[in-house]
PDB file of C-alpha atoms and ligand atoms in Angstrom:
ATOM      1  CA  MET H1430      -0.076  -0.010   0.003  1.00 94.00           C
ATOM      2  CA  GLN H1431       1.301   3.318  -1.063  1.00 96.00           C
ATOM      3  CA  GLU H1432       0.030   6.809  -1.237  1.00 98.00           C
ATOM      4  CA  VAL H1433      -0.277   7.720  -5.351  1.00 98.00           C
ATOM      5  CA  ALA H1434      -0.490  10.971  -7.272  1.00 98.00           C
ATOM      6  CA  TYR H1435      -1.702  11.601 -10.776  1.00 98.00           C
ATOM      7  CA  VAL H1436      -0.796  14.601 -12.441  1.00 98.00           C
ATOM      8  CA  ASN H1437      -2.103  15.632 -16.047  1.00 97.00           C
ATOM      9  CA  GLY H1438      -2.663  11.938 -17.254  1.00 97.00           C
ATOM     10  CA  VAL H1439       0.429  10.411 -15.457  1.00 98.00           C
ATOM     11  CA  PHE H1440       0.441   8.278 -12.067  1.00 98.00           C
ATOM     12  CA  CYS H1441       3.678   8.750 -10.310  1.00 97.00           C
ATOM     13  CA  PRO H1442       4.800   8.589  -6.288  1.00 97.00           C
ATOM     14  CA  MET H1443       3.458  11.268  -4.223  1.00 97.00           C
ATOM     15  CA  ASP H1444       6.592  12.911  -3.352  1.00 96.00           C
ATOM     16  CA  GLN H1445       7.436  13.236  -7.385  1.00 97.00           C
ATOM     17  CA  ALA H1446       4.059  14.850  -7.997  1.00 98.00           C
ATOM     18  CA  LYS H1447       4.534  18.397  -9.215  1.00 98.00           C
ATOM     19  CA  VAL H1448       2.544  21.423 -10.630  1.00 98.00           C
ATOM     20  CA  SER H1449       3.849  24.909 -11.762  1.00 98.00           C
ATOM     21  CA  ILE H1450       4.445  27.656  -9.680  1.00 98.00           C
ATOM     22  CA  ASN H1451       2.394  29.691 -12.572  1.00 98.00           C
ATOM     23  CA  ASP H1452      -0.403  27.335 -12.055  1.00 98.00           C
ATOM     24  CA  ARG H1453      -3.786  29.238 -11.457  1.00 98.00           C
ATOM     25  CA  GLY H1454      -4.816  27.083  -8.618  1.00 98.00           C
ATOM     26  CA  PHE H1455      -1.742  28.378  -6.671  1.00 98.00           C
ATOM     27  CA  GLN H1456      -1.781  31.889  -7.885  1.00 98.00           C
ATOM     28  CA  TYR H1457      -5.725  32.961  -7.802  1.00 98.00           C
ATOM     29  CA  GLY H1458      -7.083  29.759  -6.035  1.00 97.00           C
ATOM     30  CA  ASP H1459      -8.794  29.334  -9.669  1.00 98.00           C
ATOM     31  CA  SER H1460      -9.672  25.688  -9.117  1.00 97.00           C
ATOM     32  CA  ILE H1461     -12.004  23.168  -7.696  1.00 98.00           C
ATOM     33  CA  TYR H1462     -11.881  20.095  -6.161  1.00 97.00           C
ATOM     34  CA  GLU H1463     -13.578  16.842  -4.888  1.00 98.00           C
ATOM     35  CA  VAL H1464     -12.863  14.504  -2.066  1.00 97.00           C
ATOM     36  CA  ILE H1465     -14.574  10.725  -2.492  1.00 98.00           C
ATOM     37  CA  ALA H1466     -13.979   8.142   0.217  1.00 96.00           C
ATOM     38  CA  ALA H1467     -13.593   4.461  -1.190  1.00 98.00           C
ATOM     39  CA  TYR H1468     -14.594   1.455   0.804  1.00 97.00           C
ATOM     40  CA  ALA H1469     -13.276  -1.869  -0.102  1.00 95.00           C
ATOM     41  CA  GLY H1470     -11.294  -0.238  -2.742  1.00 93.00           C
ATOM     42  CA  ARG H1471     -14.483   1.160  -4.708  1.00 96.00           C
ATOM     43  CA  PRO H1472     -15.297   5.016  -4.659  1.00 98.00           C
ATOM     44  CA  PHE H1473     -18.621   5.820  -2.745  1.00 97.00           C
ATOM     45  CA  GLN H1474     -21.263   7.818  -4.509  1.00 97.00           C
ATOM     46  CA  LEU H1475     -19.083   8.388  -7.424  1.00 97.00           C
ATOM     47  CA  GLU H1476     -21.856   9.692  -9.561  1.00 97.00           C
ATOM     48  CA  ALA H1477     -22.575  12.403  -6.971  1.00 96.00           C
ATOM     49  CA  HIS H1478     -19.068  13.673  -6.822  1.00 97.00           C
ATOM     50  CA  LEU H1479     -18.684  13.634 -10.609  1.00 97.00           C
ATOM     51  CA  ASP H1480     -22.190  15.710 -10.901  1.00 97.00           C
ATOM     52  CA  ARG H1481     -20.939  18.288  -8.628  1.00 97.00           C
ATOM     53  CA  LEU H1482     -17.375  18.277 -10.081  1.00 97.00           C
ATOM     54  CA  ARG H1483     -19.341  19.031 -13.567  1.00 97.00           C
ATOM     55  CA  ALA H1484     -21.163  21.660 -11.796  1.00 96.00           C
ATOM     56  CA  SER H1485     -18.222  23.276 -10.447  1.00 96.00           C
ATOM     57  CA  LEU H1486     -16.433  22.997 -13.685  1.00 96.00           C
ATOM     58  CA  GLU H1487     -19.276  24.845 -15.429  1.00 96.00           C
ATOM     59  CA  ALA H1488     -19.393  27.539 -12.811  1.00 94.00           C
ATOM     60  CA  LEU H1489     -15.788  28.171 -13.571  1.00 95.00           C
ATOM     61  CA  SER H1490     -16.480  28.079 -17.219  1.00 95.00           C
ATOM     62  CA  ILE H1491     -13.576  25.505 -17.648  1.00 96.00           C
ATOM     63  CA  PRO H1492     -14.352  23.750 -20.477  1.00 95.00           C
ATOM     64  CA  LEU H1493     -13.306  20.247 -19.645  1.00 96.00           C
ATOM     65  CA  ASP H1494     -15.189  16.681 -20.467  1.00 96.00           C
ATOM     66  CA  LEU H1495     -14.921  14.444 -17.700  1.00 95.00           C
ATOM     67  CA  SER H1496     -15.833  11.499 -19.968  1.00 92.00           C
ATOM     68  CA  THR H1497     -13.162  12.479 -22.741  1.00 92.00           C
ATOM     69  CA  LEU H1498     -10.586  12.299 -19.325  1.00 92.00           C
ATOM     70  CA  LYS H1499     -12.113   8.908 -18.496  1.00 95.00           C
ATOM     71  CA  ILE H1500     -12.122   9.967 -15.129  1.00 97.00           C
ATOM     72  CA  GLU H1501     -13.798   7.202 -13.645  1.00 97.00           C
ATOM     73  CA  SER H1502     -11.407   4.628 -14.936  1.00 97.00           C
ATOM     74  CA  VAL H1503      -8.493   7.128 -13.609  1.00 98.00           C
ATOM     75  CA  ILE H1504      -9.973   7.182 -10.221  1.00 98.00           C
ATOM     76  CA  ARG H1505     -10.533   3.396  -9.943  1.00 98.00           C
ATOM     77  CA  GLU H1506      -6.818   2.811 -11.392  1.00 98.00           C
ATOM     78  CA  GLY H1507      -5.448   5.234  -8.436  1.00 98.00           C
ATOM     79  CA  LEU H1508      -7.444   3.435  -6.020  1.00 98.00           C
ATOM     80  CA  ARG H1509      -6.254   0.285  -7.088  1.00 98.00           C
ATOM     81  CA  ARG H1510      -2.775   1.374  -7.275  1.00 98.00           C
ATOM     82  CA  CYS H1511      -2.787   2.766  -3.527  1.00 97.00           C
ATOM     83  CA  GLY H1512      -4.393  -0.462  -2.441  1.00 97.00           C
ATOM     84  CA  PHE H1513      -5.872   0.888   0.690  1.00 97.00           C
ATOM     85  CA  GLU H1514      -9.090  -0.921   2.058  1.00 95.00           C
ATOM     86  CA  GLU H1515     -10.358   2.744   2.921  1.00 97.00           C
ATOM     87  CA  ALA H1516      -8.808   5.174   0.795  1.00 98.00           C
ATOM     88  CA  MET H1517      -9.525   8.760   0.204  1.00 98.00           C
ATOM     89  CA  ALA H1518      -9.248  10.009  -3.670  1.00 98.00           C
ATOM     90  CA  TYR H1519      -8.744  13.701  -4.034  1.00 98.00           C
ATOM     91  CA  ILE H1520      -9.185  15.454  -7.160  1.00 98.00           C
ATOM     92  CA  GLN H1521      -8.249  19.326  -8.008  1.00 98.00           C
ATOM     93  CA  ILE H1522      -8.802  20.675 -11.620  1.00 98.00           C
ATOM     94  CA  SER H1523      -7.324  24.309 -12.208  1.00 98.00           C
ATOM     95  CA  ARG H1524      -8.110  26.287 -15.120  1.00 98.00           C
ATOM     96  CA  GLY H1525      -4.195  25.620 -15.728  1.00 98.00           C
ATOM     97  CA  GLU H1526      -0.812  27.322 -16.119  1.00 98.00           C
ATOM     98  CA  ALA H1527      -0.079  30.768 -17.381  1.00 98.00           C
ATOM     99  CA  PRO H1528       1.623  34.052 -16.766  1.00 97.00           C
ATOM    100  CA  ARG H1529      -0.170  35.686 -13.851  1.00 97.00           C
ATOM    101  CA  SER H1530      -2.938  37.935 -15.041  1.00 97.00           C
ATOM    102  CA  HIS H1531      -6.601  37.829 -13.880  1.00 97.00           C
ATOM    103  CA  ILE H1532      -7.926  37.162 -17.358  1.00 97.00           C
ATOM    104  CA  PRO H1533      -6.545  33.705 -18.705  1.00 97.00           C
ATOM    105  CA  PRO H1534      -5.284  33.181 -22.158  1.00 98.00           C
ATOM    106  CA  ALA H1535      -7.664  31.540 -24.504  1.00 96.00           C
ATOM    107  CA  ASP H1536      -5.508  28.707 -25.144  1.00 97.00           C
ATOM    108  CA  ILE H1537      -5.088  27.824 -21.501  1.00 98.00           C
ATOM    109  CA  ARG H1538      -5.524  23.742 -20.540  1.00 97.00           C
ATOM    110  CA  PRO H1539      -6.842  22.664 -17.110  1.00 98.00           C
ATOM    111  CA  THR H1540      -4.416  21.299 -14.575  1.00 98.00           C
ATOM    112  CA  ILE H1541      -5.867  17.977 -13.317  1.00 98.00           C
ATOM    113  CA  VAL H1542      -4.267  16.682 -10.268  1.00 98.00           C
ATOM    114  CA  MET H1543      -5.326  13.428  -8.202  1.00 98.00           C
ATOM    115  CA  THR H1544      -4.252  12.217  -5.054  1.00 98.00           C
ATOM    116  CA  PHE H1545      -5.112   8.531  -3.188  1.00 98.00           C
ATOM    117  CA  ARG H1546      -4.333   7.864   0.340  1.00 98.00           C
ATOM    118  CA  ALA H1547      -5.707   6.233   3.222  1.00 98.00           C
ATOM    119  CA  LEU H1548      -9.032   7.300   4.705  1.00 97.00           C
ATOM    120  CA  PRO H1549      -8.404   9.072   7.854  1.00 94.00           C
ATOM    121  CA  PRO H1550      -9.960   7.218  10.886  1.00 92.00           C
ATOM    122  CA  VAL H1551     -12.131   9.501  13.040  1.00 92.00           C
ATOM    123  CA  SER H1552     -10.933   9.218  16.625  1.00 94.00           C
ATOM    124  CA  PRO H1553     -12.743   6.565  18.773  1.00 93.00           C
ATOM    125  CA  ALA H1554     -12.784   8.991  21.636  1.00 94.00           C
ATOM    126  CA  LEU H1555     -14.670  11.621  19.397  1.00 90.00           C
ATOM    127  CA  ARG H1556     -17.039   8.976  18.500  1.00 92.00           C
ATOM    128  CA  LYS H1557     -17.903   7.862  21.872  1.00 94.00           C
ATOM    129  CA  HIS H1558     -18.147  11.005  23.552  1.00 95.00           C
ATOM    130  CA  GLY H1559     -19.193  13.665  20.599  1.00 89.00           C
ATOM    131  CA  ALA H1560     -17.379  16.585  19.821  1.00 90.00           C
ATOM    132  CA  SER H1561     -17.257  20.089  21.394  1.00 90.00           C
ATOM    133  CA  ILE H1562     -17.736  22.873  19.126  1.00 89.00           C
ATOM    134  CA  MET H1563     -18.068  26.832  18.684  1.00 92.00           C
ATOM    135  CA  THR H1564     -20.266  29.258  16.874  1.00 89.00           C
ATOM    136  CA  ALA H1565     -18.433  31.716  14.361  1.00 88.00           C
ATOM    137  CA  PRO H1566     -19.503  34.590  12.409  1.00 88.00           C
ATOM    138  CA  GLU H1567     -20.021  33.830   8.656  1.00 87.00           C
ATOM    139  CA  ILE H1568     -16.724  35.314   7.585  1.00 85.00           C
ATOM    140  CA  ARG H1569     -16.545  33.507   3.913  1.00 86.00           C
ATOM    141  CA  TRP H1570     -15.179  36.070   2.872  1.00 89.00           C
ATOM    142  CA  ALA H1571     -15.253  39.282   4.336  1.00 89.00           C
ATOM    143  CA  LYS H1572     -11.631  40.247   4.893  1.00 93.00           C
ATOM    144  CA  CYS H1573     -10.757  41.817   1.581  1.00 96.00           C
ATOM    145  CA  TYR H1574      -7.857  43.892   3.563  1.00 96.00           C
ATOM    146  CA  ILE H1575      -6.027  40.645   3.422  1.00 95.00           C
ATOM    147  CA  LYS H1576      -4.080  40.530   0.344  1.00 96.00           C
ATOM    148  CA  ALA H1577      -4.905  36.405  -0.102  1.00 95.00           C
ATOM    149  CA  THR H1578      -4.530  34.503  -3.248  1.00 95.00           C
ATOM    150  CA  THR H1579      -7.920  33.593  -2.945  1.00 95.00           C
ATOM    151  CA  LEU H1580      -8.995  35.306  -5.831  1.00 96.00           C
ATOM    152  CA  LEU H1581     -11.543  32.960  -7.547  1.00 96.00           C
ATOM    153  CA  PRO H1582     -14.484  35.696  -7.301  1.00 96.00           C
ATOM    154  CA  ASN H1583     -12.061  38.791  -8.592  1.00 97.00           C
ATOM    155  CA  VAL H1584     -11.028  36.368 -11.466  1.00 97.00           C
ATOM    156  CA  LEU H1585     -14.737  35.460 -12.377  1.00 95.00           C
ATOM    157  CA  THR H1586     -15.883  39.099 -11.687  1.00 96.00           C
ATOM    158  CA  ARG H1587     -12.965  40.132 -14.058  1.00 96.00           C
ATOM    159  CA  MET H1588     -13.801  37.271 -16.724  1.00 96.00           C
ATOM    160  CA  GLN H1589     -17.519  38.346 -16.867  1.00 94.00           C
ATOM    161  CA  ALA H1590     -16.787  42.102 -17.326  1.00 95.00           C
ATOM    162  CA  ARG H1591     -14.429  41.099 -20.001  1.00 95.00           C
ATOM    163  CA  ALA H1592     -16.807  38.982 -21.572  1.00 94.00           C
ATOM    164  CA  ALA H1593     -19.584  41.660 -21.617  1.00 95.00           C
ATOM    165  CA  GLY H1594     -17.251  44.266 -23.282  1.00 95.00           C
ATOM    166  CA  PHE H1595     -16.113  46.277 -20.236  1.00 96.00           C
ATOM    167  CA  HIS H1596     -12.485  46.472 -18.991  1.00 96.00           C
ATOM    168  CA  ASP H1597     -13.351  45.637 -15.045  1.00 96.00           C
ATOM    169  CA  ALA H1598     -15.956  45.607 -12.487  1.00 97.00           C
ATOM    170  CA  ILE H1599     -16.335  47.730  -9.172  1.00 98.00           C
ATOM    171  CA  TYR H1600     -17.878  45.838  -6.456  1.00 97.00           C
ATOM    172  CA  VAL H1601     -20.885  47.405  -4.901  1.00 97.00           C
ATOM    173  CA  ALA H1602     -22.199  45.597  -1.663  1.00 96.00           C
ATOM    174  CA  ASP H1603     -25.834  45.123  -0.571  1.00 94.00           C
ATOM    175  CA  GLY H1604     -27.045  48.447   0.239  1.00 96.00           C
ATOM    176  CA  GLY H1605     -25.191  50.250  -2.234  1.00 96.00           C
ATOM    177  CA  ASP H1606     -21.627  50.712  -0.691  1.00 97.00           C
ATOM    178  CA  VAL H1607     -19.089  51.074  -3.303  1.00 97.00           C
ATOM    179  CA  ARG H1608     -16.136  48.736  -2.507  1.00 98.00           C
ATOM    180  CA  GLU H1609     -13.333  48.448  -5.092  1.00 97.00           C
ATOM    181  CA  GLY H1610     -12.156  47.048  -8.313  1.00 97.00           C
ATOM    182  CA  THR H1611     -11.434  43.295  -9.023  1.00 96.00           C
ATOM    183  CA  SER H1612      -7.890  44.309  -8.512  1.00 96.00           C
ATOM    184  CA  SER H1613      -7.851  48.002  -7.933  1.00 97.00           C
ATOM    185  CA  ASN H1614      -9.282  50.798  -5.612  1.00 98.00           C
ATOM    186  CA  VAL H1615     -11.685  53.307  -6.670  1.00 98.00           C
ATOM    187  CA  ALA H1616     -11.703  57.094  -6.266  1.00 98.00           C
ATOM    188  CA  LEU H1617     -14.130  59.772  -7.396  1.00 98.00           C
ATOM    189  CA  VAL H1618     -13.989  63.296  -7.852  1.00 98.00           C
ATOM    190  CA  ARG H1619     -16.940  65.643  -6.947  1.00 98.00           C
ATOM    191  CA  ASP H1620     -16.889  69.383  -6.456  1.00 98.00           C
ATOM    192  CA  GLY H1621     -12.973  69.427  -6.773  1.00 98.00           C
ATOM    193  CA  ARG H1622     -12.577  67.018  -3.771  1.00 98.00           C
ATOM    194  CA  LEU H1623     -11.333  63.384  -3.973  1.00 98.00           C
ATOM    195  CA  ILE H1624     -13.356  60.639  -2.383  1.00 98.00           C
ATOM    196  CA  PHE H1625     -12.980  57.209  -1.806  1.00 98.00           C
ATOM    197  CA  PRO H1626     -14.254  54.384   0.029  1.00 98.00           C
ATOM    198  CA  CYS H1627     -13.222  53.683   3.971  1.00 98.00           C
ATOM    199  CA  ARG H1628     -10.165  51.666   4.152  1.00 97.00           C
ATOM    200  CA  ASP H1629     -11.872  49.070   6.543  1.00 97.00           C
ATOM    201  CA  GLN H1630     -11.925  45.148   6.449  1.00 96.00           C
ATOM    202  CA  SER H1631     -13.911  45.210   3.003  1.00 96.00           C
ATOM    203  CA  ILE H1632     -11.329  46.143   0.592  1.00 97.00           C
ATOM    204  CA  LEU H1633      -7.827  46.040   0.085  1.00 97.00           C
ATOM    205  CA  HIS H1634      -5.494  48.868   1.339  1.00 97.00           C
ATOM    206  CA  GLY H1635      -4.079  49.744  -1.645  1.00 96.00           C
ATOM    207  CA  VAL H1636      -0.660  51.273  -1.750  1.00 97.00           C
ATOM    208  CA  THR H1637      -1.158  53.187  -5.283  1.00 97.00           C
ATOM    209  CA  LEU H1638      -4.235  55.091  -3.113  1.00 98.00           C
ATOM    210  CA  LEU H1639      -2.295  55.981  -0.516  1.00 97.00           C
ATOM    211  CA  THR H1640       0.167  57.530  -2.816  1.00 97.00           C
ATOM    212  CA  VAL H1641      -2.564  59.192  -4.688  1.00 97.00           C
ATOM    213  CA  THR H1642      -3.340  60.677  -1.274  1.00 97.00           C
ATOM    214  CA  GLU H1643       0.420  62.066  -1.187  1.00 96.00           C
ATOM    215  CA  CYS H1644       0.014  63.336  -4.618  1.00 96.00           C
ATOM    216  CA  ALA H1645      -3.282  64.867  -3.399  1.00 97.00           C
ATOM    217  CA  ALA H1646      -1.803  66.896  -0.611  1.00 96.00           C
ATOM    218  CA  HIS H1647       1.107  68.166  -3.186  1.00 94.00           C
ATOM    219  CA  LEU H1648      -1.429  69.232  -5.368  1.00 96.00           C
ATOM    220  CA  ASP H1649      -3.485  70.966  -2.599  1.00 97.00           C
ATOM    221  CA  ILE H1650      -6.424  68.865  -3.713  1.00 98.00           C
ATOM    222  CA  PRO H1651      -8.805  68.041  -0.477  1.00 98.00           C
ATOM    223  CA  TRP H1652      -9.714  64.062   0.134  1.00 98.00           C
ATOM    224  CA  ASP H1653     -12.357  62.561   2.065  1.00 98.00           C
ATOM    225  CA  GLU H1654     -12.279  58.877   3.104  1.00 98.00           C
ATOM    226  CA  ARG H1655     -15.832  57.894   3.852  1.00 98.00           C
ATOM    227  CA  PRO H1656     -18.553  55.732   2.619  1.00 98.00           C
ATOM    228  CA  VAL H1657     -19.516  55.942  -1.014  1.00 98.00           C
ATOM    229  CA  ASN H1658     -22.887  54.974  -2.287  1.00 97.00           C
ATOM    230  CA  VAL H1659     -23.202  53.722  -5.730  1.00 96.00           C
ATOM    231  CA  ARG H1660     -25.652  56.393  -6.949  1.00 97.00           C
ATOM    232  CA  GLU H1661     -22.582  58.934  -5.679  1.00 98.00           C
ATOM    233  CA  LEU H1662     -20.363  56.946  -7.825  1.00 97.00           C
ATOM    234  CA  LEU H1663     -22.390  57.016 -11.021  1.00 97.00           C
ATOM    235  CA  THR H1664     -23.087  60.894 -10.663  1.00 98.00           C
ATOM    236  CA  ALA H1665     -19.653  61.747  -9.938  1.00 98.00           C
ATOM    237  CA  ASP H1666     -17.543  64.320 -12.007  1.00 98.00           C
ATOM    238  CA  GLU H1667     -14.864  61.742 -12.481  1.00 98.00           C
ATOM    239  CA  VAL H1668     -13.913  58.376 -11.412  1.00 98.00           C
ATOM    240  CA  PHE H1669     -10.731  56.636 -11.633  1.00 98.00           C
ATOM    241  CA  LEU H1670      -9.100  53.191 -10.521  1.00 97.00           C
ATOM    242  CA  THR H1671      -5.849  52.536  -8.930  1.00 98.00           C
ATOM    243  CA  SER H1672      -3.325  49.839  -8.804  1.00 97.00           C
ATOM    244  CA  THR H1673       0.328  49.171  -8.671  1.00 96.00           C
ATOM    245  CA  THR H1674      -0.060  47.734 -12.247  1.00 95.00           C
ATOM    246  CA  GLU H1675      -2.617  50.317 -13.904  1.00 96.00           C
ATOM    247  CA  GLU H1676      -1.232  53.002 -11.930  1.00 97.00           C
ATOM    248  CA  VAL H1677      -4.251  55.861 -11.985  1.00 98.00           C
ATOM    249  CA  LEU H1678      -6.644  54.794 -14.662  1.00 97.00           C
ATOM    250  CA  PRO H1679      -9.489  57.168 -15.703  1.00 98.00           C
ATOM    251  CA  VAL H1680     -13.156  55.696 -15.684  1.00 97.00           C
ATOM    252  CA  THR H1681     -15.410  57.399 -18.273  1.00 97.00           C
ATOM    253  CA  ARG H1682     -18.168  55.333 -18.410  1.00 97.00           C
ATOM    254  CA  ILE H1683     -19.974  52.712 -15.946  1.00 97.00           C
ATOM    255  CA  ASP H1684     -22.620  50.286 -17.082  1.00 96.00           C
ATOM    256  CA  GLY H1685     -22.577  52.244 -20.115  1.00 94.00           C
ATOM    257  CA  ASN H1686     -23.423  55.598 -18.656  1.00 94.00           C
ATOM    258  CA  PRO H1687     -21.013  58.577 -19.048  1.00 97.00           C
ATOM    259  CA  ILE H1688     -19.134  59.823 -16.016  1.00 97.00           C
ATOM    260  CA  GLY H1689     -19.333  63.579 -15.885  1.00 97.00           C
ATOM    261  CA  ASP H1690     -18.961  64.645 -19.799  1.00 96.00           C
ATOM    262  CA  GLY H1691     -17.544  60.921 -20.428  1.00 97.00           C
ATOM    263  CA  GLU H1692     -14.028  62.444 -21.150  1.00 98.00           C
ATOM    264  CA  VAL H1693     -10.909  62.197 -18.605  1.00 98.00           C
ATOM    265  CA  GLY H1694     -11.802  64.426 -16.285  1.00 97.00           C
ATOM    266  CA  PRO H1695      -9.103  67.321 -15.024  1.00 98.00           C
ATOM    267  CA  ILE H1696      -8.194  66.166 -11.403  1.00 98.00           C
ATOM    268  CA  THR H1697      -7.937  62.326 -12.757  1.00 98.00           C
ATOM    269  CA  ARG H1698      -5.284  64.026 -15.396  1.00 98.00           C
ATOM    270  CA  ARG H1699      -3.275  65.608 -13.077  1.00 98.00           C
ATOM    271  CA  MET H1700      -3.495  62.665 -10.944  1.00 98.00           C
ATOM    272  CA  MET H1701      -2.511  60.412 -13.583  1.00 97.00           C
ATOM    273  CA  GLU H1702       0.889  62.658 -14.495  1.00 97.00           C
ATOM    274  CA  THR H1703       1.756  63.397 -10.774  1.00 97.00           C
ATOM    275  CA  TYR H1704       1.794  59.676 -10.216  1.00 97.00           C
ATOM    276  CA  ALA H1705       3.528  58.909 -13.348  1.00 96.00           C
ATOM    277  CA  ASP H1706       6.346  61.779 -12.595  1.00 96.00           C
ATOM    278  CA  LEU H1707       6.464  60.478  -8.746  1.00 95.00           C
ATOM    279  CA  THR H1708       7.061  56.952  -9.363  1.00 94.00           C
ATOM    280  CA  ARG H1709       9.522  57.686 -12.429  1.00 94.00           C
ATOM    281  CA  GLY H1710      11.332  60.845 -10.525  1.00 93.00           C
ATOM    282  CA  ARG H1711      10.484  63.167 -13.198  1.00 92.00           C
ATOM    283  CA  GLY H1712       9.697  66.925 -12.804  1.00 89.00           C
ATOM    284  CA  VAL H1713       9.243  68.223  -9.398  1.00 89.00           C
ATOM    285  CA  PHE H1714      10.140  64.827  -8.129  1.00 89.00           C
ATOM    286  CA  GLU H1715      13.597  64.322  -9.683  1.00 85.00           C
ATOM    287  CA  ASN H1716      15.254  64.124  -6.497  1.00 73.00           C
ATOM    288  CA  ARG H1717      12.517  62.554  -4.491  1.00 68.00           C
ATOM    289  CA  LEU H1718      12.628  59.003  -5.562  1.00 59.00           C
ATOM    290  CA  ARG H1719      10.396  56.733  -3.564  1.00 56.00           C
ATOM    291  CA  HIS H1720      12.504  53.494  -4.458  1.00 61.00           C
ATOM    292  CA  SER H1721      13.945  51.896  -1.474  1.00 58.00           C
ATOM    293  CA  ALA H1722      17.434  50.923  -3.351  1.00 56.00           C
TER     294      ALA H1722
HETATM  295  N1  PDD K2011      -3.871  44.068  -7.229  1.00 51.02           N
HETATM  296  N2  PDD K2011      -7.959  45.771  -4.338  1.00 51.02           N
HETATM  297  C1  PDD K2011      -7.711  44.468  -5.059  1.00 51.02           C
HETATM  298  C2  PDD K2011      -8.561  43.733  -4.706  1.00 51.02           C
HETATM  299  C3  PDD K2011      -6.068  44.194  -5.625  1.00 51.02           C
HETATM  300  O1  PDD K2011      -6.204  42.973  -6.044  1.00 51.02           O
HETATM  301  C4  PDD K2011      -5.368  45.288  -5.499  1.00 51.02           C
HETATM  302  C5  PDD K2011      -3.885  45.393  -6.527  1.00 51.02           C
HETATM  303  C6  PDD K2011      -5.607  46.704  -5.156  1.00 51.02           C
HETATM  304  C7  PDD K2011      -4.807  47.782  -5.390  1.00 51.02           C
HETATM  305  O2  PDD K2011      -3.570  47.583  -4.304  1.00 51.02           O
HETATM  306  P1  PDD K2011      -2.249  48.262  -4.712  1.00 51.02           P
HETATM  307  O3  PDD K2011      -2.277  49.614  -5.221  1.00 51.02           O
HETATM  308  O4  PDD K2011      -1.232  47.986  -3.506  1.00 51.02           O
HETATM  309  O5  PDD K2011      -1.669  47.588  -5.967  1.00 51.02           O
HETATM  310  C8  PDD K2011      -6.714  47.083  -4.536  1.00 51.02           C
HETATM  311  C9  PDD K2011      -2.638  43.842  -7.607  1.00 51.02           C
HETATM  312  C10 PDD K2011      -2.061  44.703  -8.540  1.00 51.02           C
HETATM  313  C11 PDD K2011      -2.859  42.412  -8.802  1.00 51.02           C
HETATM  314  O6  PDD K2011      -3.418  41.388  -8.114  1.00 51.02           O
HETATM  315  O7  PDD K2011      -2.396  42.087  -9.857  1.00 51.02           O
END
C-alpha cells in the first residue's frame, strides 16, 4: 500500500508529483476539487461527486469533458494502485498554467491533479463522547483587506466583465456601498474633492491609493475617506481606479453611462501625470524617488 498521485495523465509516487508555480490554482485559487471516500477499494457515491465536479467546472467556465478524460477509470486505477482498503481520492482541477494575469489566455489547458491515500480514521474518543464546537461569525469571505491569493471571485468577475465588453468591474455591496475594483481601488471626484471608500476590512488598502493621497497633498486637492454610495459614484464628476499595475486609470463610463462628460476629467489627468512623475522621478520629483534601493 502506498500513497499515489496523478498529474495531467500520469501516475507517480506522491513525492514526485509537481505543478508549476504559475498554475492558477496556486496563483488565484482558480480551481475546484472533490474528495471521494472509497470503501473496500470502491469509490462511494462516485456519480454524485462527479456531478458536483461537473457543476463546479461549469461555474468556472472551465471547458473540460470528464468523460473524455475517462475520469472514472482514472479514479478506480488510482484506488487500485494505492491499495488501501479504505481510501480517500482527492481531485483538483485548476484553470491551468499561464503567466499571472486575472484574465487567462484563450488557449489555456486545465491542470488535473489527484491523490490517493488512506482514509483518515475518526478518533474513537470523538465517536464515543461527541465533539465540543463553537459558533463563529460567517466571514466567508469578508476580509478583503488581506491580500490573499484566494482570488476566484475576482477572477470570475473580471472574466464576466471582459466577456460583456467592459474593462473591469467595481464591487458594490448590498445596500449600495461601493467597495473596489477586481484588482484595484476606486476613487471619485466631486466638486473638486477626491472621495474614496473607507479602508476598513471590506477592501484592500492599496499602496497606490495611499500614494494618490500623497499626490493630492502635493497638488492641494482635498480628499475624504468615507462611505460611498453607488448613486454618488454614478453621478460623480470623475472616477478613477488605482493599482500598482494600472497606476491611476481613468473610468469614463460605468454600466454604459458616461461619468461627467464622458471624457477623462482634469483632476484625474493631473493625478495620473503626478503619479507617473512621482514613480519615474520626473519633474519636481526628480530628487524625491520613493524607491527603497
Ligand atoms: N492588485 N484591490 C484589490 C482587490 C487588488 O487586487 C489590488 C492590487 C488593489 C490595489 O492595491 P495596490 O495599489 O497596492 O496595487 C486593490 C494587484 C495589482 C494584482 O492583483 O495584480
